[in-house]
Tab-separated table of C-alpha atoms in Angstrom:
chain	number	residue	atom	x	y	z
A	1	MET	CA	35.017	-15.067	3.958
A	2	GLY	CA	32.697	-15.114	0.998
A	3	ASP	CA	30.701	-12.037	0.116
A	4	ALA	CA	27.343	-13.647	0.889
A	5	LEU	CA	28.555	-14.627	4.363
A	6	VAL	CA	29.710	-11.054	5.027
A	7	TRP	CA	26.302	-9.783	3.977
A	8	LEU	CA	24.538	-12.354	6.116
A	9	VAL	CA	26.618	-11.464	9.209
A	10	TRP	CA	26.099	-7.747	8.545
A	11	PHE	CA	22.275	-8.150	8.326
A	12	VAL	CA	22.032	-10.277	11.457
A	13	ALA	CA	24.190	-7.848	13.451
A	14	ALA	CA	22.344	-4.699	12.017
A	15	PHE	CA	18.871	-6.081	12.854
A	16	GLY	CA	20.048	-7.310	16.203
A	17	CYS	CA	21.359	-3.808	16.833
A	18	LEU	CA	18.144	-2.041	15.805
A	19	GLY	CA	15.902	-4.599	17.500
A	20	SER	CA	17.684	-4.457	20.794
A	21	GLY	CA	17.812	-0.660	20.519
A	22	VAL	CA	14.035	-0.516	20.216
A	23	ALA	CA	13.777	-3.001	23.173
A	24	VAL	CA	15.932	-0.693	25.308
A	25	ILE	CA	13.555	2.253	24.960
A	26	SER	CA	10.355	0.193	25.175
A	27	PHE	CA	10.757	-1.957	28.297
A	28	SER	CA	9.239	-0.383	31.382
A	29	ASN	CA	11.631	-2.203	33.713
A	30	PRO	CA	15.170	-0.667	33.409
A	31	PHE	CA	16.681	-4.004	34.276
A	32	TYR	CA	15.426	-5.534	31.021
A	33	SER	CA	16.490	-2.382	29.137
A	34	ALA	CA	20.014	-2.787	30.437
A	35	ILE	CA	20.090	-6.403	29.376
A	36	ALA	CA	18.845	-5.442	25.907
A	37	LEU	CA	21.560	-2.709	25.714
A	38	ILE	CA	24.182	-5.485	26.279
A	39	GLY	CA	22.797	-7.216	23.150
A	40	ASN	CA	22.970	-3.858	21.339
A	41	LEU	CA	26.654	-3.362	22.233
A	42	ALA	CA	27.541	-6.965	21.330
A	43	SER	CA	26.074	-6.619	17.880
A	44	LEU	CA	27.923	-3.329	17.424
A	45	ALA	CA	31.111	-5.224	18.322
A	46	VAL	CA	30.352	-7.702	15.511
A	47	LEU	CA	29.988	-4.744	13.099
A	48	TYR	CA	33.308	-3.287	14.313
A	49	LEU	CA	34.963	-6.633	13.472
A	50	LEU	CA	33.457	-6.503	9.949
A	51	LEU	CA	34.983	-3.026	9.691
A	52	SER	CA	38.364	-4.607	10.647
A	53	ALA	CA	38.518	-2.590	13.936
A	54	GLU	CA	39.562	-5.582	16.026
A	55	PHE	CA	40.986	-3.617	19.003
A	56	LEU	CA	37.865	-1.496	19.293
A	57	ALA	CA	35.616	-4.514	19.166
A	58	ALA	CA	37.519	-5.979	22.083
A	59	ALA	CA	37.401	-2.741	23.940
A	60	GLN	CA	33.638	-2.442	23.270
A	61	VAL	CA	33.059	-5.854	24.843
A	62	LEU	CA	35.482	-5.307	27.795
A	63	VAL	CA	34.610	-1.586	28.614
A	64	TYR	CA	30.935	-1.308	27.666
A	65	ALA	CA	29.333	-4.737	27.797
A	66	GLY	CA	31.627	-5.575	30.796
A	67	ALA	CA	32.417	-2.676	33.073
A	68	VAL	CA	29.856	-0.043	32.254
A	69	MET	CA	26.833	-2.338	32.043
A	70	VAL	CA	27.799	-4.054	35.356
A	71	MET	CA	27.772	-0.627	36.939
A	72	PHE	CA	24.327	0.028	35.470
A	73	LEU	CA	22.950	-3.273	36.769
A	74	PHE	CA	24.382	-2.607	40.214
A	75	VAL	CA	22.696	0.756	40.393
A	76	ILE	CA	19.386	-0.675	39.149
A	77	ALA	CA	19.542	-3.449	41.682
A	78	TYR	CA	20.343	-0.924	44.422
A	79	ILE	CA	17.517	1.371	43.510
A	80	GLY	CA	15.081	-1.517	43.191
A	81	ARG	CA	11.386	-1.046	42.566
A	82	ASP	CA	11.681	2.769	42.401
A	83	ALA	CA	13.548	2.376	39.115
A	84	ASP	CA	10.388	1.419	37.187
A	85	ALA	CA	9.025	4.375	35.215
A	86	PRO	CA	6.396	4.520	32.523
A	87	PHE	CA	6.615	6.530	29.330
A	88	ALA	CA	6.680	10.272	29.448
A	89	GLY	CA	3.558	11.898	30.798
A	90	GLY	CA	1.847	14.984	29.581
A	91	PRO	CA	-0.450	15.399	26.695
A	92	SER	CA	-0.042	12.976	23.736
A	93	TRP	CA	0.972	15.745	21.354
A	94	MET	CA	4.259	15.908	23.316
A	95	ALA	CA	4.959	12.192	22.424
A	96	ILE	CA	3.934	12.835	18.842
A	97	ALA	CA	6.245	15.809	18.660
A	98	ALA	CA	9.065	13.782	20.146
A	99	VAL	CA	8.698	11.125	17.467
A	100	VAL	CA	8.404	13.708	14.725
A	101	ALA	CA	11.648	15.457	16.006
A	102	ALA	CA	13.448	12.080	16.096
A	103	GLY	CA	12.281	11.316	12.569
A	104	ALA	CA	13.488	14.858	11.433
A	105	ILE	CA	16.967	14.047	12.832
A	106	LEU	CA	17.023	10.828	10.747
A	107	VAL	CA	15.996	12.592	7.552
A	108	ASP	CA	18.470	15.383	8.268
A	109	VAL	CA	21.405	13.008	8.714
A	110	VAL	CA	20.606	10.895	5.635
A	111	VAL	CA	20.079	13.952	3.444
A	112	ALA	CA	23.157	15.770	4.693
A	113	VAL	CA	25.406	12.766	4.168
A	114	GLY	CA	23.860	11.978	0.796
A	115	LEU	CA	24.241	15.558	-0.473
A	116	SER	CA	27.747	16.240	0.809
A	117	ALA	CA	29.160	12.826	-0.108
A	118	GLY	CA	27.514	12.378	-3.493
A	119	GLY	CA	28.885	9.288	-5.116
A	120	ARG	CA	32.226	9.305	-3.274
A	121	LEU	CA	31.187	6.888	-0.564
A	122	SER	CA	31.313	3.771	-2.722
A	123	GLY	CA	34.414	1.629	-2.609
A	124	GLU	CA	36.870	1.243	0.211
A	125	ALA	CA	40.564	2.081	0.680
A	126	ASP	CA	43.012	-0.827	0.690
A	127	ILE	CA	44.297	-1.612	4.141
A	128	GLU	CA	47.163	-3.669	5.595
A	129	ALA	CA	46.627	-6.672	7.872
A	130	ALA	CA	47.743	-4.515	10.831
A	131	PHE	CA	44.837	-1.983	10.388
A	132	GLY	CA	42.780	-1.723	13.531
A	133	GLY	CA	45.067	-3.848	15.677
A	134	PRO	CA	46.260	-2.584	19.077
A	135	ALA	CA	49.690	-1.786	17.774
A	136	GLU	CA	48.500	0.614	15.119
A	137	VAL	CA	45.725	2.189	17.203
A	138	GLY	CA	48.216	2.676	20.100
A	139	GLN	CA	50.817	4.114	17.765
A	140	VAL	CA	48.487	6.763	16.408
A	141	PHE	CA	46.888	7.492	19.840
A	142	LEU	CA	50.232	8.072	21.549
A	143	THR	CA	51.962	10.083	18.835
A	144	ASP	CA	49.540	12.074	16.589
A	145	HIS	CA	46.774	12.324	19.183
A	146	LEU	CA	48.788	12.633	22.388
A	147	LEU	CA	46.935	15.702	23.590
A	148	ALA	CA	43.598	13.909	23.173
A	149	PHE	CA	44.967	11.084	25.144
A	150	GLU	CA	46.042	13.301	28.005
A	151	ILE	CA	42.746	15.199	28.006
A	152	THR	CA	40.821	11.855	28.082
A	153	SER	CA	42.804	10.752	31.111
A	154	ILE	CA	42.006	14.047	32.975
A	155	VAL	CA	38.339	13.689	32.052
A	156	LEU	CA	38.347	10.195	33.525
A	157	LEU	CA	40.055	11.401	36.789
A	158	VAL	CA	37.546	14.254	37.156
A	159	ALA	CA	34.714	11.899	36.607
A	160	ALA	CA	36.074	9.514	39.264
A	161	VAL	CA	36.519	12.321	41.794
A	162	GLY	CA	33.077	13.642	40.959
A	163	GLY	CA	31.517	10.195	41.475
A	164	VAL	CA	33.115	9.898	44.884
A	165	ILE	CA	32.063	13.474	45.921
A	166	LEU	CA	28.431	12.806	44.734
A	167	GLY	CA	28.351	9.515	46.677
A	168	SER	CA	29.715	11.043	49.955
A	169	GLU	CA	27.464	14.098	49.806
A	170	ALA	CA	24.402	11.934	49.482
A	171	ARG	CA	25.548	9.713	52.388
A	172	LYS	CA	26.103	12.741	54.616
A	173	ARG	CA	22.627	14.084	53.837
A	174	ALA	CA	20.975	10.780	54.330
A	175	ALA	CA	22.775	10.504	57.748
A	176	ALA	CA	21.659	13.925	58.780
A	177	ARG	CA	17.970	13.168	58.135
B	1	MET	CA	32.466	-6.922	-1.870
B	2	GLY	CA	30.811	-6.499	1.531
B	3	PRO	CA	28.613	-3.591	2.643
B	4	ASP	CA	30.219	-0.261	1.961
B	5	VAL	CA	30.299	2.768	4.312
B	6	THR	CA	26.853	4.033	3.190
B	7	TRP	CA	25.111	1.032	4.880
B	8	TYR	CA	26.914	1.715	8.114
B	9	ILE	CA	26.012	5.433	8.027
B	10	VAL	CA	22.355	4.666	7.472
B	11	LEU	CA	22.357	2.110	10.285
B	12	SER	CA	24.105	4.685	12.543
B	13	ALA	CA	21.472	7.372	11.624
B	14	PHE	CA	18.665	4.826	12.629
B	15	LEU	CA	20.419	3.968	15.912
B	16	PHE	CA	20.809	7.663	16.686
B	17	THR	CA	17.120	8.189	16.004
B	18	ILE	CA	16.190	5.317	18.343
B	19	GLY	CA	18.403	6.794	21.086
B	20	SER	CA	16.958	10.301	20.749
B	21	MET	CA	13.443	8.912	20.878
B	22	GLY	CA	14.444	7.174	24.091
B	23	VAL	CA	15.750	10.451	25.561
B	24	LEU	CA	12.613	12.325	24.512
B	25	LEU	CA	9.952	9.725	25.403
B	26	ARG	CA	11.030	8.169	28.654
B	27	ARG	CA	10.815	9.622	32.129
B	28	SER	CA	13.179	7.347	34.034
B	29	PRO	CA	16.693	8.951	34.222
B	30	LEU	CA	18.167	5.424	34.065
B	31	ILE	CA	16.586	4.688	30.694
B	32	VAL	CA	17.506	8.228	29.510
B	33	LEU	CA	21.166	7.355	30.336
B	34	LEU	CA	20.872	4.017	28.448
B	35	SER	CA	19.404	5.848	25.386
B	36	LEU	CA	22.373	8.303	25.567
B	37	GLU	CA	24.638	5.217	25.396
B	38	ILE	CA	22.887	4.163	22.165
B	39	MET	CA	23.408	7.619	20.698
B	40	LEU	CA	27.115	7.707	21.514
B	41	ASN	CA	27.504	4.233	20.122
B	42	SER	CA	25.861	5.227	16.855
B	43	ALA	CA	28.387	8.122	16.561
B	44	ASN	CA	31.155	5.496	17.156
B	45	LEU	CA	29.825	3.285	14.447
B	46	ALA	CA	29.909	6.192	11.965
B	47	LEU	CA	33.474	7.113	13.031
B	48	ILE	CA	34.729	3.522	12.649
B	49	GLY	CA	32.833	3.161	9.358
B	50	PHE	CA	34.562	6.290	7.867
B	51	ALA	CA	37.933	5.086	9.343
B	52	ARG	CA	37.627	1.892	7.307
B	53	HIS	CA	36.408	3.811	4.251
B	54	LEU	CA	39.446	6.092	4.279
B	55	GLY	CA	41.852	3.441	5.436
B	56	GLN	CA	43.115	5.603	8.278
B	57	THR	CA	43.252	4.799	12.017
B	58	ASP	CA	42.357	8.323	13.225
B	59	GLY	CA	38.613	7.614	13.340
B	60	GLN	CA	39.169	4.604	15.550
B	61	VAL	CA	41.301	6.639	17.989
B	62	PHE	CA	38.478	9.177	18.173
B	63	ALA	CA	35.963	6.376	18.843
B	64	LEU	CA	38.235	5.173	21.692
B	65	ALA	CA	38.150	8.633	23.233
B	66	VAL	CA	34.331	8.739	22.855
B	67	MET	CA	34.258	5.386	24.782
B	68	ALA	CA	36.279	6.936	27.639
B	69	VAL	CA	34.060	10.039	27.741
B	70	ALA	CA	30.924	7.840	27.746
B	71	ALA	CA	32.318	5.828	30.729
B	72	SER	CA	32.911	9.176	32.678
B	73	GLU	CA	29.393	10.298	31.735
B	74	VAL	CA	27.906	7.047	33.103
B	75	VAL	CA	29.828	7.482	36.402
B	76	VAL	CA	28.557	11.058	36.963
B	77	GLY	CA	25.035	10.199	35.783
B	78	LEU	CA	24.722	7.097	37.968
B	79	GLY	CA	26.164	9.080	40.947
B	80	LEU	CA	23.433	11.683	40.446
B	81	ILE	CA	20.737	9.022	40.264
B	82	VAL	CA	21.967	7.366	43.460
B	83	ALA	CA	22.165	10.760	45.191
B	84	LEU	CA	18.531	11.499	44.104
B	85	HIS	CA	17.410	8.116	45.339
B	86	ARG	CA	19.106	8.661	48.717
B	87	SER	CA	17.383	12.074	49.182
B	88	ASN	CA	14.021	10.455	48.471
B	89	VAL	CA	13.341	12.332	45.288
B	90	ASP	CA	11.138	10.632	42.716
B	91	LEU	CA	13.234	9.206	39.857
B	92	ASP	CA	11.294	11.079	37.174
B	93	VAL	CA	12.905	13.656	34.899
B	94	ASP	CA	9.619	15.622	34.655
B	95	LYS	CA	9.559	16.170	38.422
B	96	LEU	CA	13.236	17.253	38.845
B	97	THR	CA	12.477	20.960	39.039
B	98	THR	CA	14.763	22.104	41.841
B	99	LEU	CA	16.860	24.207	39.503
B	100	ARG	CA	13.913	25.758	37.739
B	101	GLY	CA	13.986	29.564	37.949
């Protein structure tokens, strides 16, 4: 791919990402917010491809844009009209303070990265063709980071059990009423 | 030469800011969860950007673990929201004061 094409794809994906992110937090109907988040996740997958993380781009589309978002849409459809909610209430200085706090985080991150990295962030390491493929990611995950892998599986198991318990408790209480 | 890691880090900082604004400004727990997803994904973008910058796969492995944790978080969060809905509580994070001391 030519350089100009890479930059073009980058800018389209980056602005798609930021635009759909703003859309997520500004729609009052959570259904539209969830649809906008799917666009956000898809443009992030494009950026992952540009970073030669092919396996993670595939996992992003399958796990996030597929499974997680379908779960969100099911819950939003189940809750129905109650899901609509306006912006935070309270006096407007609270909203202004929230925007200022978010802006402070942005400045903080940019200054911290800029100061600690200096000029060392330019240029990229040379990589092989296998970089970011399932073979290499799996190799590193199941050897160097085996403990992280096991802990992740336990976290997933606990979350699944927790979801079932939360659901059955709510059903019992609804039946008792 | 395409965009280097600095571009990705700045984009990730902007995404994180958008997500935190969603968490701070919105009242619906569903949209707070969606904004949390944006924040987690911005962290993933930074991790994968640095992995490419250093030419090492470890950052990508970490991003994969973050994805799994985000999926668990969504399961528990949505379970809580459904439980709240079933016990006829308003879906508004400002009104959820049951645990307030």
